[in-house]
XYZ file of C-alpha atoms in Angstrom:
278
model
C 3.093 18.750 37.645
C 4.793 21.508 38.774
C 7.697 20.255 35.618
C 4.559 20.226 33.737
C 3.463 23.531 33.850
C 6.340 24.910 33.961
C 6.537 22.482 30.316
C 3.087 24.499 29.198
C 4.418 27.899 29.880
C 7.509 27.480 27.905
C 5.067 25.968 25.160
C 3.030 28.918 25.126
C 5.591 31.317 25.067
C 7.701 29.832 22.363
C 4.274 29.808 20.802
C 3.034 33.278 21.314
C 6.818 34.980 20.061
C 6.264 32.856 16.884
C 2.538 34.392 16.391
C 3.884 38.175 17.050
C 6.777 37.370 14.939
C 4.237 36.009 12.031
C 1.815 38.584 12.689
C 4.255 41.529 12.288
C 6.335 40.775 9.681
C 5.426 42.003 6.292
C 6.529 39.340 4.097
C 3.854 37.664 6.173
C 0.799 40.252 5.685
C 1.565 39.939 1.659
C 1.407 36.368 2.539
C -2.023 37.015 3.897
C -3.557 39.314 1.224
C -2.702 36.250 -1.374
C -4.534 33.424 0.376
C -7.344 36.424 0.890
C -7.706 36.076 -2.451
C -7.355 33.038 -3.240
C -10.483 32.593 -0.748
C -12.515 35.685 -1.565
C -15.244 34.025 -2.660
C -17.883 34.437 0.321
C -18.515 37.267 1.669
C -17.297 37.765 4.825
C -19.588 37.446 8.071
C -18.693 38.530 11.690
C -17.551 35.453 13.344
C -17.959 35.258 17.308
C -16.080 32.114 18.709
C -16.157 31.275 22.456
C -13.486 29.462 24.174
C -14.220 28.088 27.443
C -10.269 28.794 28.405
C -7.888 25.870 29.742
C -4.270 27.266 29.985
C -2.835 23.696 28.194
C -5.153 23.680 25.469
C -6.937 27.170 24.630
C -3.018 28.806 23.781
C -2.651 26.944 20.866
C -6.085 26.614 19.686
C -6.872 30.466 19.973
C -3.051 30.956 18.306
C -4.009 28.805 15.053
C -8.140 30.109 14.547
C -6.717 33.468 15.181
C -4.313 32.254 11.746
C -6.925 30.278 9.934
C -9.578 33.907 10.713
C -6.468 35.748 9.620
C -5.571 34.249 6.379
C -9.060 33.587 5.233
C -9.611 37.156 5.531
C -13.132 36.147 8.027
C -13.802 39.101 10.360
C -13.807 37.680 13.999
C -13.745 37.719 17.430
C -12.734 35.589 20.206
C -14.320 35.207 23.466
C -12.029 34.142 26.404
C -14.287 32.445 29.381
C -11.641 32.487 32.581
C -13.465 30.741 35.513
C -11.065 31.888 37.866
C -8.507 29.102 36.655
C -5.074 28.852 38.916
C -3.307 27.913 35.650
C -2.172 31.502 34.770
C -4.338 31.089 31.171
C -5.892 34.699 31.962
C -2.186 35.992 31.526
C -1.313 34.714 28.356
C -4.817 36.013 26.666
C -3.906 39.205 27.990
C -0.271 38.577 25.984
C -2.162 37.442 22.854
C -4.945 40.478 22.828
C -1.398 42.403 22.903
C -0.851 41.071 19.813
C -4.460 41.236 17.851
C -6.091 43.373 19.761
C -8.654 43.925 22.514
C -11.535 43.848 19.568
C -10.023 40.541 18.139
C -9.479 38.654 21.710
C -12.271 39.938 24.120
C -11.516 38.969 27.388
C -14.795 37.956 29.794
C -13.128 35.536 32.723
C -15.960 34.995 35.406
C -14.977 34.283 39.177
C -15.790 30.788 39.615
C -16.347 27.784 37.467
C -20.169 27.671 36.789
C -20.612 24.791 34.047
C -20.051 24.585 29.949
C -23.647 25.619 29.205
C -23.773 28.547 31.250
C -19.919 29.574 29.639
C -21.479 29.289 26.172
C -24.678 31.710 27.513
C -21.999 34.094 28.741
C -19.774 34.359 26.050
C -23.041 34.669 23.898
C -24.023 37.328 25.579
C -21.025 39.342 24.680
C -20.619 38.353 21.056
C -20.813 41.085 18.560
C -20.820 38.748 15.919
C -23.096 38.050 13.307
C -22.254 33.800 13.514
C -21.309 32.300 16.445
C -19.041 29.059 16.382
C -18.690 26.042 18.411
C -15.780 23.522 18.069
C -13.858 22.211 20.844
C -10.435 23.717 21.503
C -8.138 21.148 22.929
C -7.929 20.380 18.912
C -10.193 17.540 18.502
C -12.200 20.100 16.130
C -9.707 21.845 13.904
C -9.432 24.554 12.263
C -8.617 24.793 9.183
C -12.528 23.503 8.803
C -13.499 27.269 9.634
C -13.648 28.508 5.912
C -15.292 25.451 4.758
C -18.428 26.147 7.612
C -18.152 30.045 5.809
C -18.410 28.425 2.422
C -21.309 25.870 2.961
C -23.218 28.845 4.963
C -23.096 31.349 1.943
C -23.949 28.738 -0.779
C -27.284 27.828 0.605
C -27.701 30.645 3.643
C -28.123 28.250 5.799
C -29.175 28.898 9.752
C -27.173 26.071 10.702
C -24.305 24.500 9.251
C -23.090 21.508 11.612
C -19.466 18.622 10.718
C -20.165 16.016 10.163
C -18.160 12.750 10.781
C -20.193 10.198 8.968
C -20.146 12.156 5.438
C -17.946 12.073 2.612
C -14.667 12.948 4.036
C -15.407 13.086 7.298
C -14.113 10.560 9.620
C -12.702 9.589 13.248
C -9.415 9.336 13.990
C -7.484 8.386 17.964
C -10.761 5.613 19.004
C -10.333 2.134 19.657
C -12.847 -0.035 17.746
C -15.047 0.169 21.269
C -15.502 3.661 20.658
C -16.238 3.711 17.384
C -18.528 0.572 17.561
C -20.590 2.557 20.334
C -20.832 5.688 18.691
C -21.572 4.301 14.873
C -24.432 2.254 17.387
C -25.499 5.528 18.611
C -25.880 7.114 15.904
C -28.043 5.032 14.131
C -30.289 5.201 16.744
C -30.530 8.378 16.564
C -31.168 8.359 12.866
C -33.985 5.482 13.102
C -35.846 7.452 16.479
C -35.348 10.827 15.690
C -35.183 11.014 11.649
C -33.220 14.221 12.180
C -32.173 14.281 8.972
C -28.589 15.211 9.241
C -25.608 12.481 9.542
C -24.335 13.260 12.617
C -25.706 14.770 15.299
C -23.387 14.341 18.571
C -21.353 16.561 16.853
C -20.005 19.871 18.101
C -18.734 21.501 15.918
C -20.411 24.087 13.967
C -21.678 27.538 13.434
C -25.103 29.403 14.296
C -26.677 32.413 12.826
C -26.711 34.433 16.527
C -30.052 34.504 16.701
C -30.725 30.697 15.873
C -29.025 29.916 18.710
C -30.357 32.430 20.922
C -33.573 30.374 20.481
C -32.292 27.019 20.257
C -30.573 27.735 23.726
C -33.769 28.713 25.098
C -35.455 25.940 24.240
C -33.080 22.961 24.931
C -33.607 21.545 28.330
C -30.663 18.837 27.237
C -27.104 18.229 28.589
C -24.205 16.670 27.965
C -24.189 14.343 24.824
C -27.765 15.167 24.622
C -27.884 18.801 24.336
C -25.632 18.768 20.838
C -28.338 16.053 19.173
C -31.668 18.136 20.975
C -29.854 21.368 19.642
C -30.705 19.483 16.147
C -33.720 18.339 16.687
C -35.094 21.771 17.431
C -33.838 23.272 14.451
C -35.618 21.161 12.852
C -38.693 21.518 14.589
C -38.335 25.477 14.084
C -37.974 24.668 10.226
C -34.210 26.207 10.425
C -32.109 25.239 7.484
C -29.458 22.731 8.180
C -26.185 22.108 6.266
C -22.922 19.991 7.455
C -19.833 19.927 6.261
C -17.293 16.808 6.326
C -15.096 17.290 8.981
C -12.211 14.826 10.808
C -12.731 14.587 14.219
C -9.431 13.827 15.981
C -9.349 12.246 19.947
C -8.557 14.812 22.401
C -4.838 16.081 22.537
C -4.971 17.164 25.642
C -6.829 15.617 28.798
C -9.056 12.736 29.259
C -12.332 11.434 27.211
C -15.119 11.670 29.256
C -17.027 8.876 28.036
C -18.335 6.153 30.462
C -21.468 4.067 31.945
C -22.871 7.322 33.496
C -22.822 9.125 30.159
C -24.287 6.110 28.412
C -27.000 6.155 30.476
C -27.237 9.246 30.504
C -27.372 9.255 27.110
C -29.955 6.499 26.384
C -32.466 8.672 28.669
C -31.842 11.652 26.760
C -32.270 10.318 23.542
C -35.979 8.140 25.309
C -36.625 12.437 26.037
C -36.341 13.812 22.736
C -38.532 10.191 21.640
C -41.160 10.964 23.278
C -41.363 15.111 23.284
C -40.752 15.491 19.389
């Protein structure tokens, strides 16, 4: 375990050094200006991205996300929520704050771990952007799709843009046949029972208007995988406009997938609850 932490520490320092050199290199800034011109078809909304800090996955994710935001000319802020982790995450986040600025990297730590849902609420309370982007910080959701979310939102002035694995060029990589069958089966059942009007209910890669996300969180009572479904269902009930962007989901590079018997049972209970109450 100690050797792993040292290895991740070296990796984090190397990544930070790389992005510091890129960020301060005049030729890099020229390339950024050129790339902005290429994607200058959309307005520049202010996007807030709450990230629950985990040392081994958060550092590379934050660096890549900053690269995407800067190169696309998107006004952004990343809200780092550290739940008192002892692995040095907050120290690394402070280094990133020095590179990108305290207006871009917002450190909003908490004393202890209080759960993912409350972490997002905590981040939302500190968000100043017009939109809030939700994505997995373990690189299962690739930041390269972020500009597509922005383009799609502007295209129809949508309230919510959701990533989909089941339409267009979307897909899943790294899952075995069992996991794919469970996912497809769950999605089919939800389509039949809930008729949500979107192709992917359980994905969590989404762009919300800030006020829309606040209202949905207030109304949703589910947890886990069902929470993502309920967010879409409640959005439809409130007549919010929803669009989808095809994405590729890659099984997490860090950590272990939590899908098991208990999660499947909870999913079925939540699905029946939504069917009975919507």
